Coordinates of C-alpha atoms in Angstrom, one line a residue:
M1 CA -8.4 3.7 5.7
L2 CA -7.6 5.2 2.5
S3 CA -9.2 3.6 -0.6
R4 CA -8.1 5.1 -3.4
L5 CA -6.2 7.7 -5.3
L6 CA -8.1 8.4 -8.5
A7 CA -7.9 10.8 -11.3
P8 CA -11.0 13.5 -10.8
T9 CA -12.6 12.3 -14.0
T10 CA -14.4 8.8 -14.1
G11 CA -13.7 6.4 -16.9
A12 CA -9.8 6.9 -16.6
P13 CA -7.9 5.4 -19.7
T14 CA -5.9 2.4 -19.3
T15 CA -2.9 4.2 -20.1
L16 CA -2.6 7.5 -19.3
V17 CA -0.4 9.8 -21.5
P18 CA 2.1 12.3 -19.5
T19 CA -0.7 15.5 -19.3
I20 CA -1.6 17.6 -16.7
R21 CA -4.3 15.6 -14.4
A22 CA -5.4 15.9 -10.9
A23 CA -5.7 13.0 -8.5
A24 CA -8.1 12.8 -5.7
L25 CA -8.5 10.4 -2.7
D26 CA -11.5 8.1 -3.1
A27 CA -13.2 5.5 -1.0
E28 CA -15.9 4.4 -3.7
A29 CA -18.4 6.4 -2.0
A30 CA -21.6 7.9 -4.1
R31 CA -19.5 10.6 -5.6
P32 CA -16.2 9.8 -6.9
N33 CA -13.1 11.7 -5.1
A34 CA -14.8 11.4 -1.7
Y35 CA -12.0 11.1 0.8
P36 CA -12.9 8.2 3.4
P37 CA -13.5 8.5 7.1
N38 CA -10.3 8.7 9.3
C39 CA -8.3 10.0 5.9
P40 CA -6.3 12.9 7.2
V41 CA -6.5 15.9 4.4
V42 CA -5.5 19.3 3.9
T43 CA -8.2 22.3 4.0
A44 CA -8.1 25.8 2.7
R45 CA -9.6 27.4 5.8
H46 CA -9.0 24.9 8.7
G47 CA -5.3 23.3 7.8
T48 CA -4.7 19.6 8.7
A49 CA -8.0 17.6 9.4
T50 CA -9.2 14.4 9.7
V51 CA -12.3 12.9 7.8
V52 CA -15.3 12.3 10.1
A53 CA -18.0 11.4 7.2
F54 CA -18.8 12.6 3.6
D55 CA -22.1 13.8 2.7
A56 CA -22.5 13.1 -0.9
A57 CA -26.1 14.8 -1.6
K58 CA -24.7 18.3 -0.3
E59 CA -21.2 17.5 -1.4
A60 CA -19.8 18.5 2.3
Y61 CA -17.4 17.1 4.6
A62 CA -17.5 16.7 8.3
L63 CA -14.2 17.2 9.7
E64 CA -12.4 17.0 12.9
T65 CA -9.6 19.6 13.0
A66 CA -6.1 19.4 14.6
T67 CA -7.5 21.4 17.9
H68 CA -10.6 18.6 17.8
E69 CA -13.2 21.2 16.7
R70 CA -15.8 19.6 14.3
V71 CA -16.3 21.3 11.5
T72 CA -18.5 20.9 8.1
V73 CA -16.5 22.1 4.7
A74 CA -17.7 22.0 1.3
S75 CA -15.5 19.7 -0.6
D76 CA -14.2 22.2 -2.6
D77 CA -12.4 23.3 0.4
V78 CA -10.2 20.0 0.9
V79 CA -7.2 20.3 -1.1
T80 CA -6.6 17.4 -4.0
A81 CA -3.8 15.2 -3.3
T82 CA -1.8 14.7 -6.6
V83 CA 1.4 13.2 -8.1
Q84 CA 4.2 15.5 -7.8
D85 CA 7.3 14.0 -9.2
L86 CA 8.0 10.2 -10.6
Y87 CA 11.5 8.6 -10.0
V88 CA 13.4 5.3 -11.0
Y89 CA 16.6 4.7 -10.3
P90 CA 17.8 2.5 -12.9
I91 CA 20.9 1.3 -11.0
K92 CA 20.5 0.5 -7.2
S93 CA 21.7 2.8 -5.0
C94 CA 22.8 5.4 -7.6
K95 CA 20.9 8.8 -8.9
G96 CA 17.5 8.8 -10.0
L97 CA 15.7 9.7 -13.4
R98 CA 12.7 12.1 -13.0
L99 CA 10.1 11.1 -15.2
A100 CA 6.8 12.7 -16.3
S101 CA 5.2 9.1 -17.0
S102 CA 6.1 5.7 -16.4
A103 CA 4.8 2.3 -16.9
V104 CA 4.0 0.3 -13.9
L105 CA 5.0 -3.4 -14.0
P106 CA 4.2 -6.0 -11.5
I107 CA 7.9 -5.7 -10.4
G108 CA 7.7 -1.9 -10.2
L109 CA 8.4 1.0 -12.3
R110 CA 10.0 0.2 -15.6
C111 CA 13.7 0.4 -15.5
D112 CA 13.6 0.8 -11.9
R113 CA 16.4 -0.8 -9.8
Q114 CA 17.3 -3.4 -13.2
W115 CA 21.0 -3.0 -13.0
M116 CA 23.3 -2.9 -9.7
F117 CA 26.9 -3.3 -9.0
I118 CA 28.3 -6.2 -7.0
D119 CA 31.4 -6.8 -5.2
A120 CA 33.7 -10.1 -6.0
K121 CA 31.4 -12.4 -4.0
G122 CA 28.3 -11.2 -5.7
T123 CA 26.7 -8.9 -3.0
F124 CA 25.3 -5.2 -4.0
L125 CA 26.9 -2.1 -3.4
S126 CA 25.1 0.8 -1.9
Q127 CA 25.8 4.2 -0.6
R128 CA 25.8 2.8 3.1
K129 CA 29.4 1.6 2.3
H130 CA 30.3 3.7 -0.8
P131 CA 28.3 7.0 -0.6
S132 CA 30.2 8.1 -3.5
M133 CA 27.4 6.1 -5.5
A134 CA 25.3 9.0 -5.1
L135 CA 26.9 10.5 -7.9
I136 CA 26.8 8.2 -10.4
A137 CA 23.8 9.3 -12.8
P138 CA 22.9 6.8 -15.2
E139 CA 20.9 7.8 -18.4
V140 CA 18.4 5.5 -20.0
D141 CA 15.7 5.5 -22.5
V142 CA 13.0 3.7 -20.3
T143 CA 10.9 3.0 -22.9
A144 CA 13.3 1.0 -24.8
A145 CA 16.5 0.2 -22.5
E146 CA 18.5 -0.5 -25.4
A147 CA 21.8 1.2 -23.8
L148 CA 22.7 2.7 -20.3
T149 CA 25.3 5.3 -20.0
L150 CA 27.3 6.1 -17.2
T151 CA 28.2 9.4 -15.9
A152 CA 29.8 10.9 -12.9
P153 CA 32.0 13.8 -11.7
G154 CA 35.4 13.3 -13.2
M155 CA 34.8 10.5 -15.5
P156 CA 34.2 10.2 -19.0
P157 CA 30.6 9.1 -20.0
L158 CA 30.4 5.7 -20.9
C159 CA 27.6 4.1 -23.3
V160 CA 26.9 0.2 -22.0
P161 CA 24.9 -1.8 -24.2
V162 CA 22.0 -3.7 -22.4
L163 CA 23.3 -7.5 -22.2
R164 CA 20.0 -9.7 -21.7
S165 CA 22.2 -12.8 -21.9
G166 CA 25.6 -13.9 -21.5
V167 CA 27.7 -14.2 -18.4
E168 CA 25.8 -14.7 -15.5
H169 CA 26.2 -14.2 -11.5
R170 CA 24.7 -15.3 -8.4
V171 CA 24.1 -12.1 -6.8
R172 CA 22.6 -11.1 -3.5
V173 CA 20.4 -8.4 -2.2
W174 CA 20.3 -8.8 1.8
K175 CA 19.1 -12.4 2.3
D176 CA 18.0 -12.8 -1.1
Y177 CA 19.9 -14.8 -4.4
M178 CA 19.0 -14.1 -7.9
Q179 CA 20.8 -14.4 -10.8
G180 CA 22.6 -11.1 -12.8
V181 CA 23.7 -10.6 -16.3
D182 CA 27.2 -9.5 -16.7
Q183 CA 27.1 -6.1 -18.3
G184 CA 30.8 -6.4 -19.6
D185 CA 34.4 -5.4 -18.7
A186 CA 34.2 -1.7 -19.7
A187 CA 31.1 -0.9 -17.1
A188 CA 33.3 -2.8 -14.7
Q189 CA 36.5 -1.1 -15.0
W190 CA 34.9 2.1 -15.2
A191 CA 32.8 1.4 -11.8
A192 CA 36.0 -0.2 -10.4
T193 CA 38.1 3.5 -11.1
F194 CA 35.4 5.7 -9.8
L195 CA 34.1 3.6 -6.6
N196 CA 38.0 2.3 -5.9
V197 CA 36.3 -0.9 -5.5
P198 CA 38.7 -3.6 -6.9
G199 CA 36.8 -6.5 -8.8
V200 CA 33.3 -4.4 -9.0
R201 CA 30.9 -5.6 -11.6
L202 CA 27.7 -4.2 -13.0
V203 CA 24.9 -6.5 -13.7
R204 CA 21.1 -6.8 -15.0
F205 CA 18.7 -8.5 -13.4
K206 CA 18.2 -11.5 -15.4
D207 CA 14.7 -11.4 -17.6
G208 CA 12.5 -14.3 -16.3
C209 CA 14.1 -14.2 -13.1
H210 CA 11.6 -14.3 -10.0
R211 CA 12.5 -12.5 -6.6
P212 CA 9.4 -13.0 -4.4
C213 CA 8.6 -10.6 -2.0
E214 CA 8.1 -11.5 1.8
D215 CA 5.0 -13.7 2.4
A216 CA 4.1 -11.6 5.3
F217 CA 3.7 -8.4 3.8
A218 CA 3.3 -8.9 -0.1
P219 CA 2.3 -12.4 -1.1
D220 CA 2.1 -13.4 -4.5
H221 CA 4.5 -10.3 -5.6
A222 CA 7.9 -9.9 -6.8
T223 CA 10.5 -7.4 -7.4
A224 CA 13.5 -6.8 -9.1
F225 CA 17.1 -5.1 -7.2
A226 CA 14.7 -3.3 -4.9
D227 CA 15.8 -3.9 -0.8
G228 CA 12.4 -5.4 -1.1
Y229 CA 9.3 -4.3 -2.7
P230 CA 8.3 -2.8 -5.9
I231 CA 7.5 1.0 -5.2
L232 CA 8.0 3.5 -2.6
I233 CA 5.8 6.6 -2.3
A234 CA 6.6 9.6 -0.1
C235 CA 4.7 12.9 0.5
Q236 CA 6.3 16.0 0.1
A237 CA 4.9 17.5 3.5
S238 CA 6.7 14.7 5.3
I239 CA 10.0 15.5 4.2
D240 CA 9.1 19.6 4.6
A241 CA 8.0 18.4 8.5
L242 CA 11.6 16.7 9.0
G243 CA 13.3 19.3 7.4
A244 CA 11.6 21.8 10.2
A245 CA 12.5 19.7 12.7
A246 CA 16.1 18.7 11.9
K247 CA 16.3 22.3 11.2
H248 CA 17.9 21.6 7.8
P249 CA 16.3 21.7 4.5
V250 CA 15.8 18.1 3.2
E251 CA 16.0 17.0 0.0
M252 CA 13.5 14.3 -1.2
A253 CA 16.4 12.7 -3.1
R254 CA 18.1 11.5 0.2
F255 CA 14.8 9.1 0.7
R256 CA 14.5 7.8 -2.9
P257 CA 10.7 7.2 -3.3
N258 CA 9.4 6.4 -7.0
I259 CA 6.2 8.7 -6.4
V260 CA 5.9 11.9 -4.6
M261 CA 2.7 13.2 -3.7
T262 CA 1.4 16.5 -2.6
G263 CA -1.8 18.1 -1.1
T264 CA -1.6 16.0 1.8
P265 CA -0.6 16.5 5.4
A266 CA 2.5 15.1 6.5
F267 CA 2.8 11.2 7.2
A268 CA -0.7 11.1 5.6
D269 CA 0.5 7.8 3.8
D270 CA 0.5 6.1 7.3
V271 CA -2.8 5.0 7.3
W272 CA -3.7 4.6 3.5
D273 CA -4.5 1.4 2.3
C274 CA -5.4 0.2 -1.1
F275 CA -5.5 3.3 -3.8
E276 CA -5.4 4.3 -7.1
I277 CA -3.5 6.8 -9.2
G278 CA -5.4 7.0 -13.0
S279 CA -6.3 3.5 -13.7
V280 CA -3.4 1.8 -11.8
R281 CA -4.2 0.1 -8.4
F282 CA -1.8 0.1 -5.6
Q283 CA -1.5 -1.8 -2.3
N284 CA 0.0 -0.2 0.8
V285 CA 2.3 -2.7 1.9
K286 CA 4.2 -1.6 4.9
P287 CA 6.1 1.0 6.6
C288 CA 9.6 1.8 5.2
S289 CA 12.4 1.5 7.8
R290 CA 15.2 3.7 7.2
C291 CA 19.1 3.2 7.1
S292 CA 21.9 5.3 7.1
M293 CA 21.5 6.5 3.7
P294 CA 19.4 9.6 4.2
S295 CA 22.6 10.5 5.7
V296 CA 24.5 11.2 2.2
N297 CA 24.3 14.2 0.7
P298 CA 22.7 13.2 -3.0
A299 CA 24.9 16.3 -4.2
T300 CA 28.2 15.7 -3.0
G301 CA 28.0 11.7 -2.1
E302 CA 29.0 12.4 1.5
K303 CA 27.7 12.3 4.8
D304 CA 27.0 15.6 6.7
D305 CA 25.5 17.8 9.3
A306 CA 22.3 18.0 7.7
G307 CA 22.1 14.0 7.4
A308 CA 22.9 13.8 11.0
A309 CA 19.9 16.2 12.0
L310 CA 18.2 14.4 10.0
Q311 CA 18.8 11.2 11.6
S312 CA 18.0 12.8 14.9
A313 CA 14.7 13.7 13.9
L314 CA 13.6 10.8 12.7
L315 CA 14.5 9.0 15.7
A316 CA 12.9 11.6 17.9
S317 CA 9.5 11.4 16.4
R318 CA 9.5 8.4 13.8
N319 CA 10.6 5.6 15.6
G320 CA 8.8 2.0 15.8
A321 CA 7.9 2.2 19.4
Q322 CA 6.3 5.5 19.1
L323 CA 4.6 4.4 15.8
A324 CA 3.8 1.1 16.8
F325 CA 5.1 -0.2 13.7
L326 CA 6.2 -3.7 13.0
N327 CA 8.0 -4.9 15.7
K328 CA 8.1 -1.4 17.6
R329 CA 11.8 -1.1 18.3
A330 CA 12.8 2.5 19.1
N331 CA 16.2 2.3 17.4
D332 CA 14.1 1.5 14.0
V333 CA 13.1 4.6 12.3
F334 CA 10.0 5.0 9.3
L335 CA 9.4 7.2 6.7
A336 CA 7.3 6.7 3.4
R337 CA 5.5 3.5 2.5
T338 CA 6.3 0.6 0.0
L339 CA 3.7 -0.5 -2.3
S340 CA 3.0 -3.4 -4.8
R341 CA 0.6 -3.2 -7.5
S342 CA -2.6 -4.9 -6.9
T343 CA -3.3 -8.0 -8.2
A344 CA -7.0 -6.8 -9.1
R345 CA -5.3 -4.7 -11.8
R346 CA -2.1 -6.8 -12.8
S347 CA -2.7 -8.1 -16.1
R348 CA -3.2 -4.5 -17.4
L349 CA 0.1 -2.3 -18.6
A350 CA -1.0 1.2 -17.6
T351 CA 1.4 4.1 -16.5
V352 CA 1.5 6.6 -13.9
S353 CA 1.7 10.7 -15.1
K354 CA 2.9 13.7 -13.1
C355 CA -0.2 15.4 -12.1

């Protein structure tokens, strides 16, 4: 199982600045950055392979290739896994912000899913029923978050001062109830006009509110307005493989991850366990089950043929029965992994950065 995801230098600082830093998988072996046994890797000469063992003295890997051939390669032949992109989604189910670095809080990346639109009953709105939400592009300074600017095609930008107290609503995300602070009539009217949803309100996750994650998977962890867990990680190679199967280009934005990895085989995150990026330790919580939202084209806010082909490809190769995930239901499909910040490092405020 994957143990760590570390910067290649030892003694990484608690807070990483947004500079170019490579990250490598590590199993706390004698030499830093050694990939652990059973970890899928990409090699320069043999393509995708699985680690059998690492010889620290010789700095060489014993690998099993995709054709089940046993080979030994120098450590330099194994491609380094790196963080390709970082995203936060300030408003649940709306467009994301691409970042160079992000602070990691116990409830997720700073400013991620801190706001959401609710209906008159307090239930969250999402692209599942309102695909045009994909076109709402919030802008916010994630380091201060004193104001949120709403933008969308055909709408005037609206600057919404962040209200941390005031009118509160009892709001619902799936089966969970929590408190949200209303962000004012101007934001509500703007959203109602664009989405054509009477009674919609914009709320912010109330400071100090505690929404625990499911005990079966992430005991003693919490999140804000995310579906269930603080962070989502995905591998670029997985999206590329799905695009090839669907015979359509697939945008990573359809899957809305926070952390995008490159330099890994497709679906390598299926076997990762605990790992680190820089100085931040993460726990791989569970596979992410996917709903109909990847069917929505993030550029048009409409479901399209590429999305339908993508759903078919997921059902054909990534269903619960094939992967033996969770309850093994054949009509559940999975891509990417949900994460929590490990309690071992929870006391530290740290950042992750693009490599």
